[in-house]
XYZ file of C-alpha atoms in Angstrom:
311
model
C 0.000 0.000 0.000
C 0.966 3.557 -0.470
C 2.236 5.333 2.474
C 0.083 7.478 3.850
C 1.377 11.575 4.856
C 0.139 13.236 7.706
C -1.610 16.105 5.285
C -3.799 13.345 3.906
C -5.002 12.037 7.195
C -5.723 15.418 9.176
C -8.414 17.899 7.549
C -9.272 21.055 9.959
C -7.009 23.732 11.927
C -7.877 21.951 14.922
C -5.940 18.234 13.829
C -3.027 20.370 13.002
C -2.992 22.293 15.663
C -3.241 18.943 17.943
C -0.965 17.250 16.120
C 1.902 20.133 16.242
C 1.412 20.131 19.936
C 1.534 16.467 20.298
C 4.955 16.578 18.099
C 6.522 19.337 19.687
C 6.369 18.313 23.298
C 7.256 14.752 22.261
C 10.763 16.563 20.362
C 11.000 18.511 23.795
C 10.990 22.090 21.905
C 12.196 24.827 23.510
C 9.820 28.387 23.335
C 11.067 32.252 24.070
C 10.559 33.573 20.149
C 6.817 35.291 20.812
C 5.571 31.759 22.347
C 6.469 30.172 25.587
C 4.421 26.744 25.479
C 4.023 24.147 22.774
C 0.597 25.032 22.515
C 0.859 28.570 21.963
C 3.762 27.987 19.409
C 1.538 25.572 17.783
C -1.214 27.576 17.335
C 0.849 30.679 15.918
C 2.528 28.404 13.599
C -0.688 26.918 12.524
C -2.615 30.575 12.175
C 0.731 32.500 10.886
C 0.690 29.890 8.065
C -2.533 30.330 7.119
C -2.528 34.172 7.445
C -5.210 33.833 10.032
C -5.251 36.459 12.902
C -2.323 35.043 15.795
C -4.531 36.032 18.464
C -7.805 33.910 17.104
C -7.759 30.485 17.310
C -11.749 29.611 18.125
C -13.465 30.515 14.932
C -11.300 28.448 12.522
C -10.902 25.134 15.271
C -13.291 23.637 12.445
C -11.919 25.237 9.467
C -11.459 22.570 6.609
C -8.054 22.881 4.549
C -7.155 22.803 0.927
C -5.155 20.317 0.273
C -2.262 23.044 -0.497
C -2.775 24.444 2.651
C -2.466 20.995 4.568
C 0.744 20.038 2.871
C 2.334 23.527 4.131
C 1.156 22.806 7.711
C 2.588 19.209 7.814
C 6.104 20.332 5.873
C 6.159 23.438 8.490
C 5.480 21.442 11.302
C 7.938 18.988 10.616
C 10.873 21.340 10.186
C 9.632 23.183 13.677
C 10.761 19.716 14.815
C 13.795 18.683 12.724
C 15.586 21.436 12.056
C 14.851 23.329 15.630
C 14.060 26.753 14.340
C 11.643 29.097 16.052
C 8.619 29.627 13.866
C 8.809 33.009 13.566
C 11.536 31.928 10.823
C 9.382 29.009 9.198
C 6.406 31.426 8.669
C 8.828 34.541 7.943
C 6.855 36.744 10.403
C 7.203 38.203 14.245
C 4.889 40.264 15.881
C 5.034 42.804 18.270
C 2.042 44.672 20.146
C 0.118 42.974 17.361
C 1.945 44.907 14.421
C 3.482 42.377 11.972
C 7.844 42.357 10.890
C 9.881 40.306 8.027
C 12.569 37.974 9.841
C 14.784 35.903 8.692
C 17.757 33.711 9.456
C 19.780 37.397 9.311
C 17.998 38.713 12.550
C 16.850 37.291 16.145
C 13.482 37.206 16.283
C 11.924 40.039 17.400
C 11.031 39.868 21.355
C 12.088 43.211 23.453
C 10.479 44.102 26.257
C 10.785 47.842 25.302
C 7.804 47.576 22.781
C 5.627 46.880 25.534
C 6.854 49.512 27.667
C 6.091 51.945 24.858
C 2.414 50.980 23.717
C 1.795 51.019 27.558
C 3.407 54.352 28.099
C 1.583 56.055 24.797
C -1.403 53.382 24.080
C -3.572 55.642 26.370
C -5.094 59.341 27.215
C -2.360 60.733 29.286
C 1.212 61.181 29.018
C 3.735 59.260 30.144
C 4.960 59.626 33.928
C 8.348 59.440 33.264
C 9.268 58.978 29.152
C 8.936 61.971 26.909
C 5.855 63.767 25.778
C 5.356 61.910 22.584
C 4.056 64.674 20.372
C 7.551 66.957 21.744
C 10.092 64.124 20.575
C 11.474 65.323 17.458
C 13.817 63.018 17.106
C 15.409 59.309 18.508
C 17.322 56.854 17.553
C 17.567 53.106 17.772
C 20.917 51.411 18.448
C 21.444 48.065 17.773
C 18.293 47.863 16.085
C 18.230 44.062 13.784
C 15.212 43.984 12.603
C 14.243 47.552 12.620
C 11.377 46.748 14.753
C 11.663 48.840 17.681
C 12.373 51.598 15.368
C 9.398 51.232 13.227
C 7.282 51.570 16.704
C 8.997 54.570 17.245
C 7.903 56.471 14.021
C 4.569 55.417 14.369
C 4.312 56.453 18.024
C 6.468 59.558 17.583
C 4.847 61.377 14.215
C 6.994 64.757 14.602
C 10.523 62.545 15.152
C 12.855 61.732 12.555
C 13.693 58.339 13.319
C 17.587 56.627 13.003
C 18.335 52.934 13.457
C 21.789 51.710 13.532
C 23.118 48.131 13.571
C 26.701 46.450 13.111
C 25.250 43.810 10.271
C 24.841 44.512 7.049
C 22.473 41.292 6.711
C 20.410 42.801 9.811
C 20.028 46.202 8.068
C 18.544 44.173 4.432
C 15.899 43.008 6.817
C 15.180 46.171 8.859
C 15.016 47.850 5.627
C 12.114 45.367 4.264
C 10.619 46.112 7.664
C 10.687 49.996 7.069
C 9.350 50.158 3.326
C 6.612 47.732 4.603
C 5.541 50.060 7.019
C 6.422 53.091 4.856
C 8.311 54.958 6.945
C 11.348 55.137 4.291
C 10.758 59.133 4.391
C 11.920 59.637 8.158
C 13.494 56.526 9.291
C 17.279 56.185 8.103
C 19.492 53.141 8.547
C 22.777 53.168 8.974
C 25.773 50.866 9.161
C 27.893 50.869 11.906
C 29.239 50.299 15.452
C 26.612 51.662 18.563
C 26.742 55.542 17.570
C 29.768 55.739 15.468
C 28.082 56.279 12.189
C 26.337 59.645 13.484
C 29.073 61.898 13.560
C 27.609 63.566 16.640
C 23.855 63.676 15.980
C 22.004 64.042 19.396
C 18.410 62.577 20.133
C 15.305 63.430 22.248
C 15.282 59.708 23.031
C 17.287 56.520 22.533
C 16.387 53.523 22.399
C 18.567 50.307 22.492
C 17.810 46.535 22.901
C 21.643 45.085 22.641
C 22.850 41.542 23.386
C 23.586 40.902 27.004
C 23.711 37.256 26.848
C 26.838 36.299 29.010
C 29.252 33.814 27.695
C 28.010 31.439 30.116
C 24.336 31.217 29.207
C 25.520 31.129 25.338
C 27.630 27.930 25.928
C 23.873 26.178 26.798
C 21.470 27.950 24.796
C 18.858 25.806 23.261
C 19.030 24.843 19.607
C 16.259 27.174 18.650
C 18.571 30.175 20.185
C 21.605 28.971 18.231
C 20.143 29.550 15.261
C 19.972 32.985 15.513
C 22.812 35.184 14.604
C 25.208 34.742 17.354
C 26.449 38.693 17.019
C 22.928 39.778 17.884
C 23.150 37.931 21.764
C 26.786 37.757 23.007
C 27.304 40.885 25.210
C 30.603 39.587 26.855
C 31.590 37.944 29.362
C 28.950 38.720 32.015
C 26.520 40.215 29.296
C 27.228 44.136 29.414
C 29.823 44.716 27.010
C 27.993 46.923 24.907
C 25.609 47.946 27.953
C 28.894 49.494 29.420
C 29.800 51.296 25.996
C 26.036 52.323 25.018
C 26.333 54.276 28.658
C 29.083 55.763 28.198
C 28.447 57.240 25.101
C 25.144 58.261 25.206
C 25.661 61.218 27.204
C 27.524 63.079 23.818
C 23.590 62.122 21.768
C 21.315 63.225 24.381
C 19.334 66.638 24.216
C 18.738 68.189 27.426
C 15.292 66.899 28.692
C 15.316 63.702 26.548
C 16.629 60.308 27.801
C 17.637 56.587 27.191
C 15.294 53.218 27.446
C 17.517 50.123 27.455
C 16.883 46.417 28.100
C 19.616 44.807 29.927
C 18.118 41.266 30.219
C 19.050 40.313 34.151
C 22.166 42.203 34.772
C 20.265 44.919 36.879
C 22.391 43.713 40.228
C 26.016 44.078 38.588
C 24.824 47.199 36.912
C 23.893 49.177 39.750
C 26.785 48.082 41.926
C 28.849 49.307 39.038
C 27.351 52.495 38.101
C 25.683 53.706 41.781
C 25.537 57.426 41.040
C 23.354 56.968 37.869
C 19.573 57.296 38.732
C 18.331 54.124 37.155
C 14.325 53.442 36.595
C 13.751 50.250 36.192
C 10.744 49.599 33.923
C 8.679 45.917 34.668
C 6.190 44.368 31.892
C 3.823 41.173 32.612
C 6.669 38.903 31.779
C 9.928 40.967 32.842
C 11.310 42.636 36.278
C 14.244 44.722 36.220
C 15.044 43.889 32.937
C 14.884 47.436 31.464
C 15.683 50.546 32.504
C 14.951 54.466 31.741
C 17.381 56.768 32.516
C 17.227 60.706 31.820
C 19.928 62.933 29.789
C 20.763 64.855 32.972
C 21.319 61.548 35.018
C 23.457 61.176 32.816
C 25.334 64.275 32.720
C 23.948 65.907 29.163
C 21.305 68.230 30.926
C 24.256 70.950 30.333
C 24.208 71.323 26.985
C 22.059 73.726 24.649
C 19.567 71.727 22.927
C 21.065 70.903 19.133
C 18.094 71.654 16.122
């Protein structure tokens, strides 16, 4: 008899969506890219495929596929397993806040803590207790920025800012760029090539904004499979994970306008970074997920409350 494939025997969103869960916790998967259980990664993988809503799995349970569609499903959901790489890079897509990015193999997948922060800063009525008035920021700039992600949120929740993003990889900056002209923000959000704020020759920012690695060498000796398959450049911060923490501080100071300030995610270095730095006023930001994982810090904290403001 003819052997049988998996996209001939299951018919509806909810048999794949079983049968993904039953295969990844059988492969012992590991989660962190968007997902943190085999079921949700399941069901994003499932709906992401099908360009279903992420966030609305009830209505299509009972769904029946095309036979096009269930091949894709039982290809994708095999490779989730064999190969090891997050979804995010099987389907092509992250999210963040709900708002949709290009990845690739050329980029981590997209998961900061800092676009939280902002929607629940700006999502609302008032302003901000403690970041800038968005409607003042005129300008900001992203460093370290992959994807582009972070600074795509920017322009769209900063509409008088020109917007900068810088990054180290060339292959990162093909993909932020996709990320930009998708969102159409290719008339005030410039990339550029380079290392942390070298590239711009003294520019100064309302507000910076900077998600860099801070993996320790430790923690990348044992990452997971699914983590080693993103660009290693985009998670080792050093030896205890502030490398480029350490440098993005003391630079920032010379790119800060007088009343802006600097949002960083540090991952869970908070202890060692205060006992380092103990005159710098840090305010440590928590999400649902995250506690002491990213700070704010203002431009006179930091010393740059002295200077004119630069137009």
């Amino acid at each position: 008899m003819p052997e049988i494939s998996i996209a001939d025997e299951l018919f509806t969103v909810r048999d794949f969506w079983r049968h993904a869960i039953s295969r990844f916790q059988a492969a012992k998967l590991s989660f962190g890219h968007g997902t943190t259980t085999a079921t949700d990664d399941a069901a994003f993988l499932v709906l992401d495929s099908l360009d279903l809503p992420i966030d609305t799995l009830d209505p299509f349970l009972d769904a029946r596929l095309t036979t096009a569609e269930r091949k894709l499903l039982a290809e994708r959901i095999d490779a989730r397993v064999t190969t090891r790489k997050p979804s995010a890079y099987l389907t092509g897509r992250s999210y963040i806040q709900g708002i949709r990015f290009y990845v690739d193999e050329r980029v981590i997948v997209p998961r900061s803590f800092i676009g939280e922060i902002l929607f629940s800063e700006y999502g609302g009525q008032e302003d901000s207790l403690y970041l800038p008035d968005r409607f003042g920021v005129e300008s900001v700039v992203d460093i370290c920025t992959g994807s582009g992600c972070l600074a795509v949120i920017a322009a769209g929740l900063f509409p008088n800012a020109e917007v900068d993003a810088v990054d180290l990889s060339s292959d990162a900056l093909e993909v932020a760029r996709i990320n930009v002209t998708d969102h159409e923000f290719s008339e005030r959000l410039t990339l550029y090539r380079g290392n942390l704020f070298a590239p711009l020759k003294g520019k100064t920012y309302d507000l910076i904004i900077t998600n860099p690695p801070y993996v320790d060498h430790d923690e990348m000796a044992v990452l997971p499979e699914e983590y080693q398959r993103e660009p290693a450049m985009a998670l080792d911060g050093g030896p205890d994970g502030l490398d480029l923490v350490r440098s993005i501080l003391s630079q920032a100071p010379k790119h800060l306008n007088p009343g802006g300030g600097m949002i960083c995610e540090i991952g869970t270095g908070r202890e060692m970074l205060e006992e380092e730095y103990p005159d710098l006023d840090f305010f440590w930001l928590d999400t649902a997920e995250s506690q002491g994982e990213v700070f704010w810090i203002t431009a006179e904290a930091l010393g740059a409350g002295d200077r004119k403001k630069r137009k």
